[in-house]
PDB file of C-alpha atoms in Angstrom:
ATOM      1  CA  MET A   1      -3.153  -2.233  -7.875  1.00 83.00           C
ATOM      2  CA  ILE A   2      -4.801  -3.850  -4.859  1.00 88.00           C
ATOM      3  CA  VAL A   3      -7.401  -2.926  -2.332  1.00 85.00           C
ATOM      4  CA  ASP A   4      -6.735  -4.047   1.133  1.00 80.00           C
ATOM      5  CA  ARG A   5      -9.289  -3.863   4.028  1.00 74.00           C
ATOM      6  CA  ASP A   6      -7.838  -0.458   5.028  1.00 78.00           C
ATOM      7  CA  ALA A   7      -6.250   0.882   1.757  1.00 89.00           C
ATOM      8  CA  VAL A   8      -5.683   0.984  -1.728  1.00 94.00           C
ATOM      9  CA  ARG A   9      -2.122   0.228  -2.789  1.00 95.00           C
ATOM     10  CA  ALA A  10      -0.456   0.811  -6.017  1.00 95.00           C
ATOM     11  CA  VAL A  11       3.097   0.608  -7.534  1.00 96.00           C
ATOM     12  CA  THR A  12       4.910   1.311 -10.965  1.00 94.00           C
ATOM     13  CA  VAL A  13       7.211  -1.260 -11.995  1.00 95.00           C
ATOM     14  CA  ALA A  14       9.421  -1.050 -15.154  1.00 93.00           C
ATOM     15  CA  ALA A  15      11.777  -3.420 -17.112  1.00 89.00           C
ATOM     16  CA  PRO A  16      15.379  -3.539 -16.154  1.00 88.00           C
ATOM     17  CA  ALA A  17      17.568  -0.657 -17.323  1.00 77.00           C
ATOM     18  CA  SER A  18      19.982  -1.460 -19.844  1.00 69.00           C
ATOM     19  CA  GLY A  19      23.111  -2.992 -18.359  1.00 62.00           C
ATOM     20  CA  ALA A  20      21.586  -3.290 -14.915  1.00 60.00           C
ATOM     21  CA  SER A  21      21.248  -6.428 -12.522  1.00 69.00           C
ATOM     22  CA  GLY A  22      18.394  -7.700 -14.305  1.00 85.00           C
ATOM     23  CA  ARG A  23      15.840  -6.974 -11.588  1.00 93.00           C
ATOM     24  CA  PRO A  24      12.346  -5.036 -12.499  1.00 95.00           C
ATOM     25  CA  ARG A  25      12.604  -1.640 -11.219  1.00 95.00           C
ATOM     26  CA  VAL A  26      10.130  -0.195  -8.772  1.00 96.00           C
ATOM     27  CA  LEU A  27       9.730   3.477  -9.901  1.00 94.00           C
ATOM     28  CA  ALA A  28       6.866   4.417  -7.389  1.00 95.00           C
ATOM     29  CA  CYS A  29       4.690   3.300  -4.537  1.00 95.00           C
ATOM     30  CA  ALA A  30       1.410   4.777  -3.451  1.00 95.00           C
ATOM     31  CA  GLU A  31      -1.439   4.028  -0.929  1.00 94.00           C
ATOM     32  CA  GLN A  32      -4.632   5.809  -0.420  1.00 91.00           C
ATOM     33  CA  ALA A  33      -6.935   5.300   2.686  1.00 88.00           C
ATOM     34  CA  PRO A  34      -9.757   4.360   3.198  1.00 82.00           C
ATOM     35  CA  GLY A  35      -9.696   1.132   1.067  1.00 81.00           C
ATOM     36  CA  GLU A  36     -12.326   2.296  -1.508  1.00 86.00           C
ATOM     37  CA  LEU A  37     -11.926   2.093  -5.468  1.00 90.00           C
ATOM     38  CA  ASN A  38     -13.260   5.225  -6.497  1.00 91.00           C
ATOM     39  CA  THR A  39     -12.576   8.125  -8.933  1.00 91.00           C
ATOM     40  CA  LYS A  40     -10.986  10.223  -6.031  1.00 91.00           C
ATOM     41  CA  THR A  41      -8.703   7.672  -4.824  1.00 92.00           C
ATOM     42  CA  LEU A  42      -7.487   6.592  -8.439  1.00 93.00           C
ATOM     43  CA  ALA A  43      -6.937  10.236  -9.110  1.00 90.00           C
ATOM     44  CA  SER A  44      -4.851  10.564  -6.158  1.00 91.00           C
ATOM     45  CA  LEU A  45      -2.880   7.552  -6.982  1.00 92.00           C
ATOM     46  CA  THR A  46      -2.513   8.550 -10.468  1.00 89.00           C
ATOM     47  CA  LYS A  47      -0.917  12.043  -9.398  1.00 88.00           C
ATOM     48  CA  THR A  48       1.550  10.111  -7.121  1.00 89.00           C
ATOM     49  CA  LEU A  49       2.467   7.377  -9.641  1.00 90.00           C
ATOM     50  CA  GLY A  50       2.243   9.328 -12.644  1.00 79.00           C
ATOM     51  CA  ASN A  51       0.210   8.673 -15.868  1.00 60.00           C
ATOM     52  CA  GLY A  52       2.853   7.046 -18.006  1.00 57.00           C
ATOM     53  CA  ASN A  53       1.984   4.951 -20.799  1.00 65.00           C
ATOM     54  CA  GLY A  54       1.990   1.705 -18.824  1.00 80.00           C
ATOM     55  CA  ASN A  55      -0.691  -0.935 -18.179  1.00 90.00           C
ATOM     56  CA  TRP A  56      -2.978  -0.389 -15.207  1.00 94.00           C
ATOM     57  CA  LEU A  57      -4.103  -3.891 -13.426  1.00 95.00           C
ATOM     58  CA  TYR A  58      -6.280  -4.242 -10.674  1.00 96.00           C
ATOM     59  CA  THR A  59      -6.281  -7.086  -8.264  1.00 96.00           C
ATOM     60  CA  LEU A  60      -9.447  -8.358  -6.885  1.00 96.00           C
ATOM     61  CA  ARG A  61     -10.077  -8.094  -3.138  1.00 93.00           C
ATOM     62  CA  ARG A  62     -10.073 -11.968  -1.710  1.00 91.00           C
ATOM     63  CA  PRO A  63     -13.740 -11.858  -0.632  1.00 91.00           C
ATOM     64  CA  ASP A  64     -14.665 -11.165  -4.220  1.00 94.00           C
ATOM     65  CA  TYR A  65     -13.620 -14.108  -6.106  1.00 96.00           C
ATOM     66  CA  LYS A  66     -13.028 -17.947  -5.688  1.00 96.00           C
ATOM     67  CA  MET A  67     -10.153 -19.812  -7.025  1.00 96.00           C
ATOM     68  CA  LEU A  68     -11.155 -23.444  -7.728  1.00 97.00           C
ATOM     69  CA  VAL A  69      -9.537 -26.527  -9.115  1.00 96.00           C
ATOM     70  CA  LEU A  70     -11.658 -28.547 -11.494  1.00 96.00           C
ATOM     71  CA  PRO A  71     -11.103 -31.336 -14.024  1.00 95.00           C
ATOM     72  CA  ALA A  72     -10.274 -29.932 -17.519  1.00 95.00           C
ATOM     73  CA  PRO A  73     -13.213 -30.506 -19.775  1.00 94.00           C
ATOM     74  CA  ALA A  74     -12.384 -32.373 -22.776  1.00 91.00           C
ATOM     75  CA  VAL A  75     -13.481 -29.719 -25.177  1.00 94.00           C
ATOM     76  CA  GLN A  76     -11.911 -27.371 -27.785  1.00 91.00           C
ATOM     77  CA  ALA A  77     -10.443 -24.032 -26.324  1.00 86.00           C
ATOM     78  CA  GLY A  78     -13.339 -22.049 -27.575  1.00 90.00           C
ATOM     79  CA  GLU A  79     -15.868 -24.221 -25.682  1.00 95.00           C
ATOM     80  CA  MET A  80     -13.847 -24.291 -22.283  1.00 95.00           C
ATOM     81  CA  GLU A  81     -15.530 -21.186 -20.702  1.00 94.00           C
ATOM     82  CA  GLN A  82     -18.915 -22.517 -21.301  1.00 95.00           C
ATOM     83  CA  SER A  83     -17.943 -25.855 -20.009  1.00 96.00           C
ATOM     84  CA  LEU A  84     -16.647 -24.556 -16.835  1.00 96.00           C
ATOM     85  CA  ARG A  85     -19.688 -22.576 -16.310  1.00 96.00           C
ATOM     86  CA  TRP A  86     -21.745 -25.836 -16.009  1.00 94.00           C
ATOM     87  CA  ALA A  87     -19.292 -27.361 -13.696  1.00 95.00           C
ATOM     88  CA  LEU A  88     -19.293 -23.984 -11.602  1.00 96.00           C
ATOM     89  CA  THR A  89     -23.007 -24.343 -11.283  1.00 93.00           C
ATOM     90  CA  ASN A  90     -23.064 -25.754  -7.577  1.00 92.00           C
ATOM     91  CA  GLN A  91     -19.731 -24.068  -6.681  1.00 94.00           C
ATOM     92  CA  VAL A  92     -21.040 -20.500  -6.432  1.00 95.00           C
ATOM     93  CA  ASP A  93     -24.038 -18.986  -4.333  1.00 94.00           C
ATOM     94  CA  TYR A  94     -25.293 -16.785  -7.338  1.00 95.00           C
ATOM     95  CA  PRO A  95     -26.512 -17.678 -10.852  1.00 96.00           C
ATOM     96  CA  VAL A  96     -23.435 -18.827 -12.984  1.00 95.00           C
ATOM     97  CA  ASP A  97     -24.795 -16.636 -15.849  1.00 95.00           C
ATOM     98  CA  GLU A  98     -23.771 -13.800 -13.437  1.00 97.00           C
ATOM     99  CA  ALA A  99     -20.205 -14.816 -13.079  1.00 97.00           C
ATOM    100  CA  ASN A 100     -16.929 -13.722 -14.554  1.00 97.00           C
ATOM    101  CA  VAL A 101     -14.896 -16.753 -15.116  1.00 97.00           C
ATOM    102  CA  ALA A 102     -11.233 -17.114 -16.080  1.00 96.00           C
ATOM    103  CA  TRP A 103      -9.126 -20.288 -16.207  1.00 96.00           C
ATOM    104  CA  MET A 104      -5.457 -21.565 -16.694  1.00 95.00           C
ATOM    105  CA  LYS A 105      -4.180 -25.061 -16.964  1.00 93.00           C
ATOM    106  CA  ILE A 106      -2.233 -27.046 -14.455  1.00 95.00           C
ATOM    107  CA  PRO A 107       0.032 -28.654 -16.987  1.00 94.00           C
ATOM    108  CA  THR A 108       0.670 -32.341 -16.063  1.00 95.00           C
ATOM    109  CA  LEU A 109       0.156 -34.254 -19.159  1.00 90.00           C
ATOM    110  CA  GLU A 110       3.662 -34.453 -20.350  1.00 90.00           C
ATOM    111  CA  GLN A 111       4.772 -35.620 -16.898  1.00 91.00           C
ATOM    112  CA  MET A 112       1.849 -37.855 -16.297  1.00 93.00           C
ATOM    113  CA  PRO A 113       0.076 -38.817 -19.367  1.00 93.00           C
ATOM    114  CA  ASN A 114      -2.156 -41.361 -17.503  1.00 91.00           C
ATOM    115  CA  ARG A 115      -3.690 -38.756 -15.093  1.00 90.00           C
ATOM    116  CA  ALA A 116      -6.494 -36.443 -15.975  1.00 91.00           C
ATOM    117  CA  GLU A 117      -5.538 -32.825 -16.450  1.00 93.00           C
ATOM    118  CA  HIS A 118      -7.084 -30.014 -13.989  1.00 95.00           C
ATOM    119  CA  VAL A 119      -7.331 -26.233 -14.447  1.00 96.00           C
ATOM    120  CA  TYR A 120      -7.404 -23.438 -12.036  1.00 97.00           C
ATOM    121  CA  VAL A 121     -10.645 -21.557 -12.301  1.00 98.00           C
ATOM    122  CA  MET A 122     -11.020 -17.797 -11.138  1.00 97.00           C
ATOM    123  CA  VAL A 123     -14.731 -16.794 -10.661  1.00 98.00           C
ATOM    124  CA  ALA A 124     -16.128 -13.712  -9.454  1.00 98.00           C
ATOM    125  CA  ARG A 125     -19.493 -11.755  -9.779  1.00 97.00           C
ATOM    126  CA  GLN A 126     -19.623 -10.111 -13.165  1.00 98.00           C
ATOM    127  CA  ASP A 127     -20.924  -6.928 -11.415  1.00 97.00           C
ATOM    128  CA  VAL A 128     -17.715  -6.787  -9.366  1.00 96.00           C
ATOM    129  CA  VAL A 129     -15.633  -6.844 -12.161  1.00 97.00           C
ATOM    130  CA  THR A 130     -17.596  -4.338 -14.076  1.00 97.00           C
ATOM    131  CA  GLY A 131     -17.591  -2.030 -11.259  1.00 95.00           C
ATOM    132  CA  ALA A 132     -13.770  -1.849 -10.979  1.00 95.00           C
ATOM    133  CA  GLU A 133     -13.911  -1.317 -14.877  1.00 96.00           C
ATOM    134  CA  GLN A 134     -16.129   1.469 -14.565  1.00 96.00           C
ATOM    135  CA  ALA A 135     -14.279   3.428 -11.631  1.00 94.00           C
ATOM    136  CA  PHE A 136     -11.167   3.219 -13.750  1.00 95.00           C
ATOM    137  CA  LYS A 137     -12.965   4.471 -16.908  1.00 95.00           C
ATOM    138  CA  ALA A 138     -14.547   7.362 -14.632  1.00 95.00           C
ATOM    139  CA  ALA A 139     -10.849   8.314 -13.515  1.00 92.00           C
ATOM    140  CA  GLY A 140      -9.849   8.489 -17.159  1.00 91.00           C
ATOM    141  CA  ILE A 141      -7.863   5.356 -16.807  1.00 91.00           C
ATOM    142  CA  ASP A 142      -7.656   2.274 -19.409  1.00 91.00           C
ATOM    143  CA  LEU A 143      -7.669  -0.899 -17.187  1.00 94.00           C
ATOM    144  CA  ALA A 144      -5.621  -3.566 -18.749  1.00 94.00           C
ATOM    145  CA  ALA A 145      -6.705  -6.579 -16.738  1.00 95.00           C
ATOM    146  CA  VAL A 146      -8.061  -7.816 -13.637  1.00 96.00           C
ATOM    147  CA  ASP A 147      -6.065 -10.299 -11.714  1.00 96.00           C
ATOM    148  CA  VAL A 148      -6.000 -12.358  -8.378  1.00 97.00           C
ATOM    149  CA  HIS A 149      -3.495 -12.699  -5.406  1.00 96.00           C
ATOM    150  CA  GLU A 150      -2.504 -16.127  -6.450  1.00 97.00           C
ATOM    151  CA  THR A 151      -1.007 -15.444  -9.880  1.00 97.00           C
ATOM    152  CA  ALA A 152       0.592 -12.291  -8.200  1.00 97.00           C
ATOM    153  CA  GLN A 153       2.428 -14.419  -5.668  1.00 97.00           C
ATOM    154  CA  ARG A 154       3.441 -16.985  -8.548  1.00 98.00           C
ATOM    155  CA  ASN A 155       5.156 -14.046 -10.453  1.00 97.00           C
ATOM    156  CA  ILE A 156       7.335 -13.321  -7.440  1.00 97.00           C
ATOM    157  CA  ALA A 157       8.353 -16.904  -7.145  1.00 97.00           C
ATOM    158  CA  ASN A 158       9.298 -16.971 -10.816  1.00 95.00           C
ATOM    159  CA  LEU A 159      11.620 -14.192 -10.062  1.00 94.00           C
ATOM    160  CA  VAL A 160      13.562 -16.374  -7.840  1.00 94.00           C
ATOM    161  CA  GLY A 161      12.906 -19.808  -8.861  1.00 93.00           C
ATOM    162  CA  LYS A 162      15.496 -21.625 -10.988  1.00 92.00           C
ATOM    163  CA  PRO A 163      15.108 -24.130 -13.957  1.00 93.00           C
ATOM    164  CA  ASN A 164      13.359 -27.279 -12.898  1.00 94.00           C
ATOM    165  CA  GLU A 165      13.198 -25.986  -9.050  1.00 95.00           C
ATOM    166  CA  GLY A 166      10.064 -26.394  -7.231  1.00 96.00           C
ATOM    167  CA  VAL A 167       9.601 -23.254  -5.081  1.00 97.00           C
ATOM    168  CA  GLY A 168       7.295 -23.035  -2.095  1.00 98.00           C
ATOM    169  CA  LEU A 169       6.388 -19.582  -1.263  1.00 98.00           C
ATOM    170  CA  LEU A 170       4.419 -18.734   2.001  1.00 97.00           C
ATOM    171  CA  ARG A 171       2.821 -15.231   2.745  1.00 96.00           C
ATOM    172  CA  VAL A 172       1.306 -14.289   5.887  1.00 92.00           C
ATOM    173  CA  GLY A 173      -0.795 -11.039   5.580  1.00 85.00           C
ATOM    174  CA  ARG A 174      -3.731  -9.300   7.501  1.00 80.00           C
ATOM    175  CA  ASP A 175      -6.158 -11.022   5.439  1.00 81.00           C
ATOM    176  CA  GLY A 176      -4.735 -14.746   5.891  1.00 88.00           C
ATOM    177  CA  VAL A 177      -2.075 -17.007   4.929  1.00 93.00           C
ATOM    178  CA  GLN A 178      -1.244 -18.126   1.245  1.00 96.00           C
ATOM    179  CA  PHE A 179       1.272 -20.806   0.284  1.00 97.00           C
ATOM    180  CA  THR A 180       2.022 -21.577  -3.422  1.00 98.00           C
ATOM    181  CA  VAL A 181       4.090 -24.156  -5.186  1.00 98.00           C
ATOM    182  CA  THR A 182       5.478 -23.111  -8.661  1.00 97.00           C
ATOM    183  CA  TYR A 183       7.612 -24.953 -10.941  1.00 96.00           C
ATOM    184  CA  ASN A 184       9.059 -23.776 -14.282  1.00 95.00           C
ATOM    185  CA  GLY A 185       6.866 -20.542 -14.265  1.00 94.00           C
ATOM    186  CA  VAL A 186       3.810 -22.232 -13.430  1.00 96.00           C
ATOM    187  CA  LEU A 187       1.337 -22.247 -10.494  1.00 97.00           C
ATOM    188  CA  TYR A 188       0.786 -26.027  -9.436  1.00 97.00           C
ATOM    189  CA  MET A 189      -0.393 -25.592  -6.077  1.00 97.00           C
ATOM    190  CA  GLU A 190      -2.110 -22.712  -3.932  1.00 96.00           C
ATOM    191  CA  ARG A 191      -3.559 -22.917  -0.416  1.00 96.00           C
ATOM    192  CA  PHE A 192      -5.092 -20.047   1.410  1.00 94.00           C
ATOM    193  CA  VAL A 193      -6.070 -20.138   5.199  1.00 89.00           C
ATOM    194  CA  VAL A 194      -7.706 -17.482   7.084  1.00 83.00           C
ATOM    195  CA  GLU A 195      -5.826 -16.705  10.078  1.00 75.00           C
ATOM    196  CA  ALA A 196      -6.671 -13.548  11.944  1.00 67.00           C
ATOM    197  CA  LEU A 197      -3.753 -13.236  14.331  1.00 68.00           C
ATOM    198  CA  PHE A 198      -1.204 -11.511  12.181  1.00 72.00           C
ATOM    199  CA  ASP A 199      -2.145  -7.804  12.334  1.00 68.00           C
ATOM    200  CA  ASP A 200       0.630  -5.139  12.599  1.00 64.00           C
ATOM    201  CA  LYS A 201       0.593  -5.478  16.306  1.00 68.00           C
ATOM    202  CA  PRO A 202       1.322  -8.502  18.221  1.00 66.00           C
ATOM    203  CA  GLN A 203      -0.974 -10.648  19.785  1.00 71.00           C
ATOM    204  CA  ASP A 204      -1.279 -12.933  22.628  1.00 82.00           C
ATOM    205  CA  PRO A 205       2.069 -14.945  22.346  1.00 85.00           C
ATOM    206  CA  ALA A 206       0.605 -18.416  23.037  1.00 88.00           C
ATOM    207  CA  ALA A 207      -2.300 -18.051  20.659  1.00 86.00           C
ATOM    208  CA  GLU A 208       0.161 -16.654  17.924  1.00 87.00           C
ATOM    209  CA  LEU A 209       2.784 -19.533  18.359  1.00 89.00           C
ATOM    210  CA  ARG A 210      -0.249 -21.912  18.060  1.00 89.00           C
ATOM    211  CA  ALA A 211      -1.150 -20.148  14.701  1.00 89.00           C
ATOM    212  CA  MET A 212       2.405 -20.443  13.550  1.00 91.00           C
ATOM    213  CA  GLU A 213       2.545 -24.152  14.417  1.00 93.00           C
ATOM    214  CA  ARG A 214      -0.915 -24.608  12.248  1.00 91.00           C
ATOM    215  CA  ILE A 215       0.660 -22.789   9.407  1.00 93.00           C
ATOM    216  CA  ALA A 216       3.780 -24.997   9.444  1.00 94.00           C
ATOM    217  CA  LEU A 217       1.487 -28.121   9.693  1.00 94.00           C
ATOM    218  CA  GLN A 218      -0.489 -26.825   6.391  1.00 93.00           C
ATOM    219  CA  VAL A 219       2.805 -26.332   4.565  1.00 96.00           C
ATOM    220  CA  GLN A 220       3.998 -29.867   5.556  1.00 96.00           C
ATOM    221  CA  ARG A 221       0.916 -31.130   4.417  1.00 96.00           C
ATOM    222  CA  SER A 222       0.825 -29.129   1.127  1.00 96.00           C
ATOM    223  CA  LEU A 223       4.379 -30.584   0.308  1.00 97.00           C
ATOM    224  CA  ALA A 224       3.131 -34.222   1.276  1.00 96.00           C
ATOM    225  CA  PHE A 225       0.497 -33.540  -1.398  1.00 95.00           C
ATOM    226  CA  ILE A 226       2.898 -32.560  -4.175  1.00 96.00           C
ATOM    227  CA  GLU A 227       5.069 -35.472  -3.268  1.00 95.00           C
ATOM    228  CA  ARG A 228       2.169 -38.105  -3.569  1.00 95.00           C
ATOM    229  CA  ASN A 229       0.603 -36.567  -6.608  1.00 94.00           C
ATOM    230  CA  MET A 230       3.014 -34.840  -8.774  1.00 95.00           C
ATOM    231  CA  SER A 231       6.400 -37.041  -8.558  1.00 91.00           C
ATOM    232  CA  PHE A 232       8.028 -34.906 -11.484  1.00 94.00           C
ATOM    233  CA  LEU A 233       8.048 -31.852  -8.959  1.00 94.00           C
ATOM    234  CA  THR A 234      10.587 -31.766  -6.183  1.00 93.00           C
ATOM    235  CA  VAL A 235      10.010 -28.814  -3.808  1.00 96.00           C
ATOM    236  CA  ALA A 236      13.691 -27.617  -3.154  1.00 94.00           C
ATOM    237  CA  ARG A 237      13.012 -24.817  -0.553  1.00 96.00           C
ATOM    238  CA  VAL A 238      10.496 -22.754   1.016  1.00 98.00           C
ATOM    239  CA  LEU A 239      10.520 -19.153   0.951  1.00 98.00           C
ATOM    240  CA  ILE A 240       8.874 -16.883   3.433  1.00 98.00           C
ATOM    241  CA  ALA A 241       7.691 -13.548   2.214  1.00 97.00           C
ATOM    242  CA  PRO A 242       8.554 -10.331   4.064  1.00 96.00           C
ATOM    243  CA  LEU A 243       6.498 -10.152   7.388  1.00 93.00           C
ATOM    244  CA  PRO A 244       4.241  -7.309   8.494  1.00 88.00           C
ATOM    245  CA  ARG A 245       6.410  -7.476  11.933  1.00 87.00           C
ATOM    246  CA  PRO A 246       9.043  -9.668  13.368  1.00 89.00           C
ATOM    247  CA  MET A 247       7.886 -13.091  14.442  1.00 90.00           C
ATOM    248  CA  PRO A 248       9.618 -16.486  14.547  1.00 93.00           C
ATOM    249  CA  LEU A 249       7.731 -18.080  11.768  1.00 94.00           C
ATOM    250  CA  GLU A 250      10.965 -19.219  10.108  1.00 96.00           C
ATOM    251  CA  LYS A 251      12.048 -21.255  13.174  1.00 95.00           C
ATOM    252  CA  THR A 252       8.819 -22.708  13.643  1.00 94.00           C
ATOM    253  CA  ILE A 253       8.507 -24.021  10.021  1.00 96.00           C
ATOM    254  CA  THR A 254      12.101 -25.195   9.807  1.00 96.00           C
ATOM    255  CA  GLU A 255      11.488 -27.506  12.879  1.00 94.00           C
ATOM    256  CA  LEU A 256       8.965 -29.361  11.005  1.00 92.00           C
ATOM    257  CA  LEU A 257      10.539 -29.335   7.549  1.00 93.00           C
ATOM    258  CA  ASP A 258      13.161 -31.375   6.029  1.00 90.00           C
ATOM    259  CA  LEU A 259      14.425 -28.821   3.648  1.00 93.00           C
ATOM    260  CA  PRO A 260      15.823 -25.250   3.444  1.00 96.00           C
ATOM    261  CA  VAL A 261      13.507 -22.316   4.635  1.00 97.00           C
ATOM    262  CA  GLU A 262      14.458 -18.900   3.769  1.00 97.00           C
ATOM    263  CA  MET A 263      13.313 -15.424   4.386  1.00 98.00           C
ATOM    264  CA  LEU A 264      12.612 -13.607   1.028  1.00 98.00           C
ATOM    265  CA  ASN A 265      14.061 -10.099   0.639  1.00 98.00           C
ATOM    266  CA  LEU A 266      12.170  -8.381  -2.173  1.00 98.00           C
ATOM    267  CA  ALA A 267      15.130  -6.033  -2.780  1.00 96.00           C
ATOM    268  CA  ASP A 268      16.970  -9.240  -4.087  1.00 95.00           C
ATOM    269  CA  CYS A 269      14.217  -9.515  -6.678  1.00 94.00           C
ATOM    270  CA  PHE A 270      13.362  -5.851  -7.557  1.00 96.00           C
ATOM    271  CA  ASP A 271      15.477  -2.735  -7.971  1.00 96.00           C
ATOM    272  CA  CYS A 272      14.153  -0.430  -5.149  1.00 96.00           C
ATOM    273  CA  SER A 273      16.835   2.123  -5.405  1.00 95.00           C
ATOM    274  CA  GLN A 274      14.153   4.759  -6.378  1.00 95.00           C
ATOM    275  CA  VAL A 275      11.813   3.684  -3.609  1.00 97.00           C
ATOM    276  CA  PRO A 276      14.071   3.180  -0.475  1.00 97.00           C
ATOM    277  CA  ASP A 277      11.123   2.570   1.732  1.00 96.00           C
ATOM    278  CA  LEU A 278      10.734  -0.625   0.233  1.00 97.00           C
ATOM    279  CA  LEU A 279      14.075  -1.921   1.671  1.00 96.00           C
ATOM    280  CA  GLN A 280      11.896  -2.418   5.009  1.00 96.00           C
ATOM    281  CA  ASP A 281      10.290  -5.658   5.461  1.00 95.00           C
ATOM    282  CA  LYS A 282       7.005  -3.952   6.734  1.00 93.00           C
ATOM    283  CA  ASN A 283       6.802  -1.966   3.559  1.00 96.00           C
ATOM    284  CA  GLN A 284       7.718  -5.061   1.368  1.00 97.00           C
ATOM    285  CA  ALA A 285       4.886  -6.905   2.970  1.00 94.00           C
ATOM    286  CA  ARG A 286       2.300  -4.301   2.455  1.00 93.00           C
ATOM    287  CA  PHE A 287       3.019  -3.903  -1.473  1.00 96.00           C
ATOM    288  CA  PHE A 288       3.870  -7.688  -1.875  1.00 96.00           C
ATOM    289  CA  THR A 289       0.770  -8.354  -3.720  1.00 96.00           C
ATOM    290  CA  ALA A 290       0.808  -5.211  -5.987  1.00 96.00           C
ATOM    291  CA  LEU A 291       4.486  -6.004  -6.784  1.00 97.00           C
ATOM    292  CA  GLY A 292       3.737  -9.289  -8.001  1.00 97.00           C
ATOM    293  CA  ALA A 293       0.741  -8.297 -10.149  1.00 96.00           C
ATOM    294  CA  ALA A 294       2.826  -5.725 -11.724  1.00 95.00           C
ATOM    295  CA  LEU A 295       4.864  -8.442 -13.152  1.00 95.00           C
ATOM    296  CA  ARG A 296       2.128  -9.352 -15.313  1.00 92.00           C
ATOM    297  CA  PHE A 297       3.211  -6.997 -17.904  1.00 85.00           C
TER     298      PHE A 297
END
């Protein structure tokens, strides 16, 4: 489940049916406007999606968290969180004791033993996380986990990535532009750029072209960073997530990169036969993060 600036969106995803294509099955999609997480909204979504016995997951809104890269502290696993809190003191604009902290390693030690390891650290105000938990509890729903957009995008990249293949995945949304690089199931790079031109309706064509050129340049720079700093990881292709409306982004990026650029169709990743609306790009774009987050379980 995700909360956009204009709606709460949720999906129900199940494991592939026996003898099926191997794609996760989308059983239902639902959205509720306005974008507020409260008992009324959750009750409406539950009615549409069905209660079931599955796990409920909430993806934080982008303004509600930060995702940072920090050196991995040389401490035992049980001491990691406290050590990271010390490192976060100057990274957040509120007391670090009021932060909810989660982390995951960026594993480079095996391939690059002489380079210090780093970790991704997800940090949000504790009251934001607690507020989400209380909203679900008030609606009689057990919340299994709270997640972020970057890992949801990683999950979708992992559906299409091949063994030992680096995959770049670019998503253009109303909240901005996110580029990730994954390799063997691990998120090795994420970059988020605020870009306000990509609403549902076309904007000034010249301004939008300049925005797409800026995005293409960011992708090129991200791949150059990977090449310089992670020599074991070769990005074989760049995928563009379904777009909220037609735009020549694939052409713009292809002109700058010397590797394949492909549009991603989520119907190739998910069995959407029970939700035919998801065969349309605009709907795939709207539910992209919710679908990726649902792959956690």
